mmCIF file of C-alpha atoms in Angstrom:
data_model
loop_
_atom_site.group_PDB
_atom_site.id
_atom_site.type_symbol
_atom_site.label_atom_id
_atom_site.label_comp_id
_atom_site.label_asym_id
_atom_site.label_seq_id
_atom_site.Cartn_x
_atom_site.Cartn_y
_atom_site.Cartn_z
ATOM 1 C CA MET E 154 3.675 15.640 57.928
ATOM 2 C CA LYS E 155 6.179 12.829 58.900
ATOM 3 C CA ILE E 156 4.959 9.105 58.645
ATOM 4 C CA LEU E 157 6.139 5.769 59.714
ATOM 5 C CA TRP E 158 4.863 2.937 57.381
ATOM 6 C CA ILE E 159 5.133 -0.471 58.882
ATOM 7 C CA SER E 160 4.844 -3.477 56.356
ATOM 8 C CA HIS E 161 5.028 -7.068 55.918
ATOM 9 C CA LEU E 162 6.741 -6.918 52.854
ATOM 10 C CA VAL E 163 9.218 -4.899 50.787
ATOM 11 C CA PRO E 164 6.937 -2.633 48.513
ATOM 12 C CA TYR E 165 9.046 -3.342 45.270
ATOM 13 C CA PRO E 166 9.093 -4.309 42.446
ATOM 14 C CA PRO E 167 5.375 -3.263 41.537
ATOM 15 C CA LYS E 168 4.805 -6.347 39.726
ATOM 16 C CA ALA E 169 1.567 -7.956 41.173
ATOM 17 C CA GLY E 170 -1.374 -7.378 43.383
ATOM 18 C CA VAL E 171 -0.143 -6.449 46.930
ATOM 19 C CA LEU E 172 3.311 -5.285 45.508
ATOM 20 C CA ILE E 173 1.326 -2.745 43.010
ATOM 21 C CA ARG E 174 -0.757 -1.519 45.732
ATOM 22 C CA SER E 175 1.942 -1.174 48.432
ATOM 23 C CA PHE E 176 4.506 0.662 45.929
ATOM 24 C CA ASN E 177 1.737 3.170 44.791
ATOM 25 C CA LEU E 178 0.722 3.856 48.245
ATOM 26 C CA VAL E 179 4.293 4.479 49.460
ATOM 27 C CA ARG E 180 5.325 6.596 46.395
ATOM 28 C CA GLU E 181 2.036 8.831 46.961
ATOM 29 C CA LEU E 182 2.794 9.277 50.700
ATOM 30 C CA GLY E 183 6.408 9.775 49.916
ATOM 31 C CA GLU E 184 5.730 12.682 47.390
ATOM 32 C CA ARG E 185 3.740 14.661 49.659
ATOM 33 C CA HIS E 186 5.262 13.651 53.155
ATOM 34 C CA ALA E 187 8.275 12.818 54.916
ATOM 35 C CA LEU E 188 8.105 9.018 54.862
ATOM 36 C CA ASP E 189 10.086 6.197 56.819
ATOM 37 C CA VAL E 190 9.491 2.525 56.072
ATOM 38 C CA LEU E 191 10.137 -0.417 58.287
ATOM 39 C CA THR E 192 9.197 -3.410 56.562
ATOM 40 C CA LEU E 193 9.926 -7.309 56.877
ATOM 41 C CA ASN E 194 11.179 -9.115 53.719
ATOM 42 C CA GLN E 195 9.351 -12.181 52.437
ATOM 43 C CA PRO E 196 11.964 -13.747 50.295
ATOM 44 C CA ARG E 197 9.510 -15.646 48.132
ATOM 45 C CA LEU E 198 8.215 -12.336 46.755
ATOM 46 C CA MET E 199 11.615 -11.377 45.851
ATOM 47 C CA ALA E 200 12.394 -14.732 44.342
ATOM 48 C CA ASP E 201 10.035 -14.240 41.758
ATOM 49 C CA TYR E 202 11.670 -11.270 40.411
ATOM 50 C CA TYR E 203 15.368 -11.446 41.195
ATOM 51 C CA ARG E 204 18.124 -14.103 41.201
ATOM 52 C CA THR E 205 19.259 -13.264 44.786
ATOM 53 C CA GLN E 206 17.749 -11.550 47.814
ATOM 54 C CA ALA E 207 20.626 -9.164 47.691
ATOM 55 C CA GLU E 208 19.929 -8.397 44.305
ATOM 56 C CA GLY E 209 16.323 -7.708 45.043
ATOM 57 C CA ILE E 210 16.727 -5.644 48.092
ATOM 58 C CA GLU E 211 19.277 -3.437 46.642
ATOM 59 C CA ALA E 212 16.853 -2.749 43.621
ATOM 60 C CA ALA E 213 14.236 -1.973 46.205
ATOM 61 C CA LYS E 214 16.592 0.358 48.162
ATOM 62 C CA ASP E 215 17.427 2.330 44.853
ATOM 63 C CA ALA E 216 13.907 2.506 43.672
ATOM 64 C CA LEU E 217 12.242 3.492 46.995
ATOM 65 C CA SER E 218 14.844 6.049 48.127
ATOM 66 C CA GLU E 219 13.238 8.596 45.618
ATOM 67 C CA TYR E 220 10.304 8.373 48.023
ATOM 68 C CA VAL E 221 11.531 7.175 51.244
ATOM 69 C CA ASN E 222 13.665 9.009 53.677
ATOM 70 C CA ASN E 223 14.614 6.046 55.730
ATOM 71 C CA LEU E 224 13.982 2.200 54.810
ATOM 72 C CA TRP E 225 14.721 -0.537 57.439
ATOM 73 C CA ILE E 226 14.428 -4.327 56.111
ATOM 74 C CA GLU E 227 14.176 -7.097 58.691
ATOM 75 C CA ASP E 228 14.044 -10.820 58.095
ATOM 76 C CA ILE E 229 11.260 -12.991 59.048
ATOM 77 C CA PRO E 230 12.365 -15.582 61.322
ATOM 78 C CA ALA E 231 9.941 -18.292 60.300
ATOM 79 C CA GLU E 232 11.406 -18.080 56.836
ATOM 80 C CA ARG E 233 14.873 -19.137 57.766
ATOM 81 C CA SER E 234 14.285 -22.618 56.437
ATOM 82 C CA PRO E 235 11.566 -24.738 54.995
ATOM 83 C CA LEU E 236 11.854 -26.780 58.470
ATOM 84 C CA SER E 237 11.263 -23.493 60.311
ATOM 85 C CA ARG E 238 7.926 -23.006 58.112
ATOM 86 C CA LEU E 239 6.779 -26.506 58.875
ATOM 87 C CA TRP E 240 7.590 -26.106 62.569
ATOM 88 C CA LEU E 241 5.443 -22.739 62.416
ATOM 89 C CA ILE E 242 2.428 -24.471 60.428
ATOM 90 C CA GLY E 243 2.451 -27.475 63.024
ATOM 91 C CA SER E 244 2.805 -25.597 66.110
ATOM 92 C CA SER E 245 0.174 -23.044 65.124
ATOM 93 C CA PHE E 246 -2.468 -25.575 65.807
ATOM 94 C CA LEU E 247 -1.481 -25.275 69.525
ATOM 95 C CA SER E 248 -1.120 -21.523 69.889
ATOM 96 C CA ARG E 249 -3.628 -18.998 70.654
ATOM 97 C CA ASP E 250 -2.049 -16.665 68.088
ATOM 98 C CA SER E 251 -2.980 -17.132 64.339
ATOM 99 C CA TYR E 252 -0.640 -18.563 61.853
ATOM 100 C CA THR E 253 -0.189 -15.233 60.082
ATOM 101 C CA ILE E 254 0.805 -13.321 63.303
ATOM 102 C CA ARG E 255 3.031 -16.123 64.391
ATOM 103 C CA TRP E 256 4.508 -15.944 61.108
ATOM 104 C CA LEU E 257 5.396 -12.419 61.181
ATOM 105 C CA LYS E 258 6.602 -12.283 64.433
ATOM 106 C CA SER E 259 9.929 -10.978 65.107
ATOM 107 C CA LYS E 260 11.956 -9.952 67.660
ATOM 108 C CA LYS E 261 14.288 -7.919 65.766
ATOM 109 C CA MET E 262 11.336 -6.159 64.089
ATOM 110 C CA GLU E 263 10.086 -5.080 68.057
ATOM 111 C CA GLN E 264 13.592 -3.964 68.551
ATOM 112 C CA ARG E 265 14.039 -2.048 65.626
ATOM 113 C CA LEU E 266 10.436 -0.340 65.763
ATOM 114 C CA ALA E 267 11.520 0.743 69.685
ATOM 115 C CA ALA E 268 14.860 2.001 68.312
ATOM 116 C CA ILE E 269 13.093 4.116 65.607
ATOM 117 C CA LEU E 270 10.675 5.423 67.943
ATOM 118 C CA ALA E 271 13.236 6.412 70.350
ATOM 119 C CA GLU E 272 15.097 8.231 67.828
ATOM 120 C CA ASN E 273 12.240 9.705 65.786
ATOM 121 C CA THR E 274 8.982 11.720 66.190
ATOM 122 C CA TYR E 275 6.175 10.750 63.895
ATOM 123 C CA ASP E 276 2.792 12.513 63.172
ATOM 124 C CA LEU E 277 1.278 9.325 62.000
ATOM 125 C CA ILE E 278 2.113 5.580 61.928
ATOM 126 C CA HIS E 279 0.465 3.312 59.451
ATOM 127 C CA ILE E 280 0.654 -0.594 59.911
ATOM 128 C CA ASP E 281 -0.106 -2.195 56.582
ATOM 129 C CA THR E 282 -1.262 -5.592 57.703
ATOM 130 C CA ILE E 283 -3.387 -6.750 60.803
ATOM 131 C CA SER E 284 -0.986 -9.488 61.363
ATOM 132 C CA LEU E 285 1.566 -6.960 62.435
ATOM 133 C CA ASP E 286 -0.894 -5.705 65.169
ATOM 134 C CA TYR E 287 1.371 -7.320 67.525
ATOM 135 C CA LEU E 288 3.659 -4.344 67.495
ATOM 136 C CA ARG E 289 0.867 -1.876 68.476
ATOM 137 C CA PRO E 290 1.606 -2.037 72.020
ATOM 138 C CA LEU E 291 5.064 -0.505 71.197
ATOM 139 C CA ILE E 292 3.522 2.495 69.549
ATOM 140 C CA PRO E 293 2.997 5.680 72.051
ATOM 141 C CA ALA E 294 -0.814 6.086 72.555
ATOM 142 C CA ASP E 295 -0.476 10.023 71.461
ATOM 143 C CA ILE E 296 0.744 8.899 68.022
ATOM 144 C CA PRO E 297 -2.237 8.451 65.405
ATOM 145 C CA LEU E 298 -2.070 4.769 64.190
ATOM 146 C CA VAL E 299 -3.654 3.534 60.946
ATOM 147 C CA LEU E 300 -4.220 -0.114 61.003
ATOM 148 C CA ASP E 301 -4.721 -1.520 57.213
ATOM 149 C CA HIS E 302 -5.304 -4.833 55.539
ATOM 150 C CA HIS E 303 -5.576 -5.173 51.660
ATOM 151 C CA ASN E 304 -7.238 -8.235 50.566
ATOM 152 C CA ILE E 305 -10.661 -8.947 49.303
ATOM 153 C CA GLU E 306 -11.877 -10.435 52.498
ATOM 154 C CA SER E 307 -10.884 -7.592 54.573
#
């Protein structure tokens, strides 16, 4: 089975709750299926474990290459600077979309997903958080889709 995993975080290193869960799910799927991963990078998660973003991304690519055929990592536009995050927080009060959707919204992510789907055929697509549901309209209706969210509230 060929699977595309779409996530809001780089699933590495497996050092804390969501990272442990995501890494192990990716690992298990990758051991049994052909797995591609499209993910956003949350710089604050990487900062806890690596001196630089580049160092963290390189470590993730090395570790995940054992389980993942293709790994695409995109930046979160709202994470460009502290001011962009503050603007996002304030402007979210006036938006119909929730803060978490607006936080993860990325034209580059949409473009990358469209390019991936134009070049690949998948048997299943897994979206690992409901905040990336804005990508669902880009996914052909004939591809089975799993929408997941990992948190105690869900």
